[in-house]
Structure formats: C-alpha cells, structure tokens
Amino acid sequence: SSGINAEWPLRPGGDLLRSMALLVYKQLEGRLEDIAKDYKANWMTQVEILDDDTFLGAEHFNNLFVCTKEGGMEEEDRRLLKLAGQFHLGENANVFREGSLVLKNPSGAPPLVHKTILYGSSTGAIGLIGCIEKPLFDLLLTLQEALARTVTSIGCIPHNVWRAFHNDRQKEPANGFIDGDLIERFLDLPRPEMNKICVDLFYDFDGTGMKREGTVDDLVKLIEDLARIH
C-alpha cells in the first residue's frame, strides 16, 4: 500500500497498481477488510479523506482524482468507489495533509473553502486543494471556461488539453476540479477584457441568499479572497 490514513474508522488505502480502496479495521480479528474499491488501475502515490464518503487520490502520472462511496441497495453497488472528478496536476503529489498555510477566516466571514488539503510533490512543490460548495463551483467553472478562451497559455497548449487526466492507457477530460492558477489570471487582465468575461455570471455575491449578476469588482474581490487561503 502506498498510503493509509489511520485517523478514521474507515481508512482509504492506495495500492501501487490497483488504485484506491476503502478499508475498515476488524478489531476482534486484528485485520483490515476491503469494503469498497475503485476498479480502475491507477499507480497510486497518495490518498486522503475529504469526508465520510469522499476520497482524494494522486497517481504516478501527475493526476489527481476523487472517488465517492456509493450507498446503493445492492452489495455490488456498495463495494464500488465511483469516480467523481479528475484533473492533471502536472506535479507528482506524494504527500497529503489536511491544513492551511494561512489563518482561516480572519474577518469572521463565512468560509468560501470548507476544507483544505496541502500537498507536497517529489519536486519540492507545495500546493493546496480546497473543497467548495456547488454554487461557487458552478460560477468558477463558467469563469474558467471563459478565461480558457481568452488567456494565452504557455506554449499555446489549450487549457482543456493540459488539464485532461492522462496516463499510459487513457486520456479523459478533466471534471470536478477548478484550476485556481487560471482563475487568478483574471486579476491580470485589462479592464475591458474583464468586462467581457463578466457577462451572465450569477452568484450570491452579497451573502444574502439571492443571486445577482456579478460585476468586475465582485469577481476581483471574490478571487482575491480565494487567493488569500494560500
């Protein structure tokens, strides 16, 4: 096994050849029992728990993916870890730790990111992965798609090509992740380009529970707040 988190009754494990598995410790029998697994073959480098039913994995080809535990009526369904997201990180992440590089919520405002996982890579890089609610995810996904059409990437590699999950057997589009590096490039755009991108972006920018169309200033504040968590 490439990694086991021993702090929860349910423990995710990563096998070097057979992806992610969910284990439970049988105390009376003194052994770990495999109760659910991802049946895709991934050469795992690290795993981490996001919540009771959601698990983060990193694999050898510099990709991240998230699996969720199914709760179906059939035993076969309950033994399946379902793919919920995948993303090419571009770094070989080999350690995960829950934590943050900065003080959380110094203003006392409701958090934009509810859980943060730090990762370290084999090249010495340190990064952060955060969990966000679906309304914010939907807003950032729309913004990400608009930025991918506007911003020129290094080497002119299309964003969807670079971030696609790929290994020696398959290549699939990224999903379930937001590219924070691309989102923060909004702050570097000229004001006219910002105005073009801001069209039809609706979100609860005021925290009142009501959505409205965002302005450039709304998006700048939101992105700056997100940037402060790292």
mmCIF file of C-alpha atoms in Angstrom:
data_model
loop_
_atom_site.group_PDB
_atom_site.id
_atom_site.type_symbol
_atom_site.label_atom_id
_atom_site.label_comp_id
_atom_site.label_asym_id
_atom_site.label_seq_id
_atom_site.Cartn_x
_atom_site.Cartn_y
_atom_site.Cartn_z
ATOM 1 C CA SER A 1 0.000 0.000 0.000
ATOM 2 C CA SER A 2 1.263 3.466 -0.858
ATOM 3 C CA GLY A 3 -0.601 5.232 1.935
ATOM 4 C CA ILE A 4 -3.118 4.624 4.734
ATOM 5 C CA ASN A 5 -4.789 7.322 6.836
ATOM 6 C CA ALA A 6 -5.211 5.787 10.289
ATOM 7 C CA GLU A 7 -7.263 8.550 11.956
ATOM 8 C CA TRP A 8 -10.734 7.424 10.785
ATOM 9 C CA PRO A 9 -12.654 4.145 11.379
ATOM 10 C CA LEU A 10 -12.824 3.867 7.589
ATOM 11 C CA ARG A 11 -9.366 4.101 6.060
ATOM 12 C CA PRO A 12 -8.575 4.776 2.405
ATOM 13 C CA GLY A 13 -5.615 2.866 1.063
ATOM 14 C CA GLY A 14 -3.724 3.285 -2.186
ATOM 15 C CA ASP A 15 -2.277 0.252 -3.930
ATOM 16 C CA LEU A 16 0.666 0.822 -6.241
ATOM 17 C CA LEU A 17 -1.108 -0.960 -9.103
ATOM 18 C CA ARG A 18 -4.798 -1.243 -8.216
ATOM 19 C CA SER A 19 -5.932 2.283 -7.367
ATOM 20 C CA MET A 20 -7.867 3.259 -4.250
ATOM 21 C CA ALA A 21 -9.606 1.002 -1.730
ATOM 22 C CA LEU A 22 -11.662 1.703 1.403
ATOM 23 C CA LEU A 23 -10.693 -0.413 4.405
ATOM 24 C CA VAL A 24 -12.262 -1.000 7.804
ATOM 25 C CA TYR A 25 -10.350 -2.371 10.783
ATOM 26 C CA LYS A 26 -11.827 -5.510 12.361
ATOM 27 C CA GLN A 27 -10.563 -5.179 15.923
ATOM 28 C CA LEU A 28 -11.581 -8.631 17.149
ATOM 29 C CA GLU A 29 -9.946 -10.288 14.168
ATOM 30 C CA GLY A 30 -6.969 -7.930 14.112
ATOM 31 C CA ARG A 31 -7.140 -7.277 10.370
ATOM 32 C CA LEU A 32 -8.170 -4.767 7.727
ATOM 33 C CA GLU A 33 -11.102 -5.668 5.474
ATOM 34 C CA ASP A 34 -11.562 -4.255 1.981
ATOM 35 C CA ILE A 35 -15.167 -2.938 1.815
ATOM 36 C CA ALA A 36 -15.099 -0.796 -1.356
ATOM 37 C CA LYS A 37 -12.686 -0.057 -4.169
ATOM 38 C CA ASP A 38 -12.069 1.795 -7.398
ATOM 39 C CA TYR A 39 -11.744 -0.894 -10.058
ATOM 40 C CA LYS A 40 -9.678 1.213 -12.441
ATOM 41 C CA ALA A 41 -5.954 0.508 -12.466
ATOM 42 C CA ASN A 42 -4.064 3.533 -11.116
ATOM 43 C CA TRP A 43 -0.480 3.580 -9.873
ATOM 44 C CA MET A 44 -1.183 5.394 -6.590
ATOM 45 C CA THR A 45 1.197 7.744 -4.799
ATOM 46 C CA GLN A 46 -1.110 9.072 -2.020
ATOM 47 C CA VAL A 47 -4.690 9.100 -0.679
ATOM 48 C CA GLU A 48 -6.618 11.353 1.711
ATOM 49 C CA ILE A 49 -10.111 11.534 3.248
ATOM 50 C CA LEU A 50 -12.215 14.573 2.301
ATOM 51 C CA ASP A 51 -15.306 13.443 4.240
ATOM 52 C CA ASP A 52 -17.054 10.194 5.245
ATOM 53 C CA ASP A 53 -17.919 9.351 1.638
ATOM 54 C CA THR A 54 -15.370 11.265 -0.467
ATOM 55 C CA PHE A 55 -11.695 10.437 -1.017
ATOM 56 C CA LEU A 56 -8.848 12.162 -2.843
ATOM 57 C CA GLY A 57 -6.125 10.266 -4.688
ATOM 58 C CA ALA A 58 -2.901 11.091 -6.527
ATOM 59 C CA GLU A 59 -1.296 8.786 -9.055
ATOM 60 C CA HIS A 60 2.052 8.297 -10.774
ATOM 61 C CA PHE A 61 1.251 10.207 -13.975
ATOM 62 C CA ASN A 62 0.778 13.511 -12.111
ATOM 63 C CA ASN A 63 -3.004 13.293 -11.951
ATOM 64 C CA LEU A 64 -5.477 13.827 -9.114
ATOM 65 C CA PHE A 65 -8.862 12.137 -8.839
ATOM 66 C CA VAL A 66 -11.747 11.970 -6.368
ATOM 67 C CA CYS A 67 -13.902 8.927 -5.602
ATOM 68 C CA THR A 68 -17.146 8.719 -3.637
ATOM 69 C CA LYS A 69 -18.578 5.759 -1.743
ATOM 70 C CA GLU A 70 -21.887 4.579 -3.165
ATOM 71 C CA GLY A 71 -24.842 3.826 -0.896
ATOM 72 C CA GLY A 72 -26.985 1.633 -3.145
ATOM 73 C CA MET A 73 -29.245 -1.213 -2.092
ATOM 74 C CA GLU A 74 -27.153 -3.871 -3.810
ATOM 75 C CA GLU A 75 -23.960 -5.197 -2.206
ATOM 76 C CA GLU A 76 -22.152 -4.786 -5.511
ATOM 77 C CA ASP A 77 -23.024 -1.068 -5.605
ATOM 78 C CA ARG A 78 -21.848 -0.507 -2.031
ATOM 79 C CA ARG A 79 -18.469 -2.064 -2.893
ATOM 80 C CA LEU A 80 -17.861 0.449 -5.669
ATOM 81 C CA LEU A 81 -15.932 3.699 -5.316
ATOM 82 C CA LYS A 82 -17.359 5.923 -8.041
ATOM 83 C CA LEU A 83 -15.201 8.464 -9.877
ATOM 84 C CA ALA A 84 -16.396 11.998 -9.044
ATOM 85 C CA GLY A 85 -13.620 14.137 -10.515
ATOM 86 C CA GLN A 86 -10.247 14.022 -12.245
ATOM 87 C CA PHE A 87 -7.538 16.560 -13.114
ATOM 88 C CA HIS A 88 -3.979 16.686 -14.408
ATOM 89 C CA LEU A 89 -1.964 18.454 -11.698
ATOM 90 C CA GLY A 90 1.376 18.394 -13.506
ATOM 91 C CA GLU A 91 3.180 17.539 -10.245
ATOM 92 C CA ASN A 92 3.837 14.122 -8.710
ATOM 93 C CA ALA A 93 1.983 14.634 -5.411
ATOM 94 C CA ASN A 94 3.297 12.112 -2.875
ATOM 95 C CA VAL A 95 2.005 13.519 0.413
ATOM 96 C CA PHE A 96 -1.355 14.962 1.540
ATOM 97 C CA ARG A 97 -2.056 16.709 4.866
ATOM 98 C CA GLU A 98 -5.183 18.493 5.997
ATOM 99 C CA GLY A 99 -4.214 22.061 6.852
ATOM 100 C CA SER A 100 -3.640 25.589 5.624
ATOM 101 C CA LEU A 101 -0.740 27.956 5.021
ATOM 102 C CA VAL A 102 -2.634 30.969 6.422
ATOM 103 C CA LEU A 103 -5.010 31.842 9.260
ATOM 104 C CA LYS A 104 -8.539 30.816 8.291
ATOM 105 C CA ASN A 105 -11.314 33.430 8.231
ATOM 106 C CA PRO A 106 -9.513 36.294 9.958
ATOM 107 C CA SER A 107 -12.514 38.531 9.136
ATOM 108 C CA GLY A 108 -15.045 36.121 10.638
ATOM 109 C CA ALA A 109 -16.918 35.911 7.304
ATOM 110 C CA PRO A 110 -18.414 32.579 6.192
ATOM 111 C CA PRO A 111 -15.679 30.487 4.572
ATOM 112 C CA LEU A 112 -15.539 30.147 0.794
ATOM 113 C CA VAL A 113 -13.491 26.956 1.182
ATOM 114 C CA HIS A 114 -14.666 24.431 3.773
ATOM 115 C CA LYS A 115 -11.717 22.062 3.876
ATOM 116 C CA THR A 116 -8.176 22.433 2.623
ATOM 117 C CA ILE A 117 -5.634 19.742 1.838
ATOM 118 C CA LEU A 118 -1.963 20.625 1.428
ATOM 119 C CA TYR A 119 0.087 18.519 -0.955
ATOM 120 C CA GLY A 120 3.805 18.093 -1.403
ATOM 121 C CA SER A 121 5.381 16.823 -4.591
ATOM 122 C CA SER A 122 8.521 14.896 -5.473
ATOM 123 C CA THR A 123 9.986 18.100 -6.967
ATOM 124 C CA GLY A 124 9.536 20.015 -3.702
ATOM 125 C CA ALA A 125 6.413 21.936 -4.700
ATOM 126 C CA ILE A 126 3.727 22.709 -2.097
ATOM 127 C CA GLY A 127 0.139 23.318 -3.157
ATOM 128 C CA LEU A 128 -3.376 23.471 -1.790
ATOM 129 C CA ILE A 129 -6.622 21.727 -2.729
ATOM 130 C CA GLY A 130 -9.861 23.156 -1.333
ATOM 131 C CA CYS A 131 -13.446 21.899 -1.120
ATOM 132 C CA ILE A 132 -16.138 24.389 -2.187
ATOM 133 C CA GLU A 133 -19.928 24.362 -2.402
ATOM 134 C CA LYS A 134 -21.662 23.698 -5.736
ATOM 135 C CA PRO A 135 -22.941 27.288 -6.381
ATOM 136 C CA LEU A 136 -19.384 28.631 -6.123
ATOM 137 C CA PHE A 137 -18.063 25.709 -8.172
ATOM 138 C CA ASP A 138 -20.588 26.427 -10.948
ATOM 139 C CA LEU A 139 -19.619 30.122 -11.005
ATOM 140 C CA LEU A 140 -15.883 29.373 -11.129
ATOM 141 C CA LEU A 141 -16.369 26.710 -13.795
ATOM 142 C CA THR A 142 -18.135 29.223 -16.053
ATOM 143 C CA LEU A 143 -15.387 31.763 -15.350
ATOM 144 C CA GLN A 144 -12.711 29.137 -16.021
ATOM 145 C CA GLU A 145 -14.220 28.285 -19.406
ATOM 146 C CA ALA A 146 -14.335 31.975 -20.362
ATOM 147 C CA LEU A 147 -10.730 32.514 -19.255
ATOM 148 C CA ALA A 148 -9.560 29.450 -21.194
ATOM 149 C CA ARG A 149 -10.917 31.090 -24.358
ATOM 150 C CA THR A 150 -9.297 34.450 -23.525
ATOM 151 C CA VAL A 151 -5.927 33.821 -21.864
ATOM 152 C CA THR A 152 -2.965 32.570 -23.900
ATOM 153 C CA SER A 153 -1.259 29.688 -22.131
ATOM 154 C CA ILE A 154 2.464 28.960 -22.042
ATOM 155 C CA GLY A 155 3.387 27.093 -25.213
ATOM 156 C CA CYS A 156 -0.123 27.800 -26.578
ATOM 157 C CA ILE A 157 -1.332 24.458 -25.171
ATOM 158 C CA PRO A 158 -5.142 24.578 -24.834
ATOM 159 C CA HIS A 159 -6.224 24.523 -21.193
ATOM 160 C CA ASN A 160 -8.511 21.518 -21.651
ATOM 161 C CA VAL A 161 -5.633 19.550 -23.205
ATOM 162 C CA TRP A 162 -3.165 20.365 -20.426
ATOM 163 C CA ARG A 163 -5.551 19.615 -17.553
ATOM 164 C CA ALA A 164 -7.039 16.425 -19.067
ATOM 165 C CA PHE A 165 -6.475 13.297 -16.973
ATOM 166 C CA HIS A 166 -3.972 11.191 -18.873
ATOM 167 C CA ASN A 167 -1.703 8.233 -18.247
ATOM 168 C CA ASP A 168 -0.150 5.476 -20.368
ATOM 169 C CA ARG A 169 -3.562 3.880 -21.077
ATOM 170 C CA GLN A 170 -6.159 6.621 -21.374
ATOM 171 C CA LYS A 171 -6.886 10.321 -21.751
ATOM 172 C CA GLU A 172 -10.130 11.805 -20.430
ATOM 173 C CA PRO A 173 -11.376 15.391 -19.957
ATOM 174 C CA ALA A 174 -10.875 16.982 -16.553
ATOM 175 C CA ASN A 175 -14.005 17.358 -14.444
ATOM 176 C CA GLY A 176 -14.931 18.116 -10.848
ATOM 177 C CA PHE A 177 -11.905 20.424 -10.352
ATOM 178 C CA ILE A 178 -11.295 24.154 -10.773
ATOM 179 C CA ASP A 179 -7.864 25.366 -11.893
ATOM 180 C CA GLY A 180 -7.003 28.053 -9.343
ATOM 181 C CA ASP A 181 -3.956 29.196 -11.314
ATOM 182 C CA LEU A 182 -6.142 30.011 -14.311
ATOM 183 C CA ILE A 183 -8.843 31.695 -12.180
ATOM 184 C CA GLU A 184 -6.274 34.042 -10.623
ATOM 185 C CA ARG A 185 -5.153 35.175 -14.084
ATOM 186 C CA PHE A 186 -8.423 37.132 -14.256
ATOM 187 C CA LEU A 187 -6.740 39.688 -11.975
ATOM 188 C CA ASP A 188 -4.058 40.345 -14.613
ATOM 189 C CA LEU A 189 -6.466 41.130 -17.456
ATOM 190 C CA PRO A 190 -7.097 44.658 -18.780
ATOM 191 C CA ARG A 191 -10.377 46.134 -17.561
ATOM 192 C CA PRO A 192 -12.109 45.841 -20.985
ATOM 193 C CA GLU A 193 -11.339 42.089 -21.072
ATOM 194 C CA MET A 194 -12.694 41.725 -17.523
ATOM 195 C CA ASN A 195 -15.932 43.415 -18.568
ATOM 196 C CA LYS A 196 -16.389 40.980 -21.482
ATOM 197 C CA ILE A 197 -15.916 37.949 -19.228
ATOM 198 C CA CYS A 198 -18.294 39.189 -16.519
ATOM 199 C CA VAL A 199 -21.407 38.876 -18.678
ATOM 200 C CA ASP A 200 -24.069 36.459 -17.338
ATOM 201 C CA LEU A 201 -22.128 35.386 -14.230
ATOM 202 C CA PHE A 202 -24.713 34.967 -11.456
ATOM 203 C CA TYR A 203 -23.886 34.228 -7.802
ATOM 204 C CA ASP A 204 -24.814 35.211 -4.243
ATOM 205 C CA PHE A 205 -22.048 37.826 -4.069
ATOM 206 C CA ASP A 206 -23.643 39.615 -1.082
ATOM 207 C CA GLY A 207 -24.244 36.562 1.132
ATOM 208 C CA THR A 208 -27.991 37.275 1.291
ATOM 209 C CA GLY A 209 -29.125 34.033 -0.344
ATOM 210 C CA MET A 210 -30.116 35.864 -3.526
ATOM 211 C CA LYS A 211 -28.200 35.525 -6.779
ATOM 212 C CA ARG A 212 -27.445 38.521 -8.963
ATOM 213 C CA GLU A 213 -25.251 39.228 -11.964
ATOM 214 C CA GLY A 214 -21.700 39.941 -10.900
ATOM 215 C CA THR A 215 -19.637 42.996 -11.692
ATOM 216 C CA VAL A 216 -15.897 43.162 -12.311
ATOM 217 C CA ASP A 217 -15.410 44.416 -8.755
ATOM 218 C CA ASP A 218 -17.441 41.480 -7.393
ATOM 219 C CA LEU A 219 -15.246 38.975 -9.207
ATOM 220 C CA VAL A 220 -11.998 40.719 -8.259
ATOM 221 C CA LYS A 221 -12.974 40.646 -4.571
ATOM 222 C CA LEU A 222 -14.059 37.004 -4.759
ATOM 223 C CA ILE A 223 -10.856 35.870 -6.459
ATOM 224 C CA GLU A 224 -8.672 37.893 -4.093
ATOM 225 C CA ASP A 225 -10.467 36.274 -1.131
ATOM 226 C CA LEU A 226 -9.838 32.831 -2.595
ATOM 227 C CA ALA A 227 -6.186 33.690 -3.278
ATOM 228 C CA ARG A 228 -5.657 34.596 0.378
ATOM 229 C CA ILE A 229 -6.153 30.998 1.517
ATOM 230 C CA HIS A 230 -2.723 30.128 0.125
#
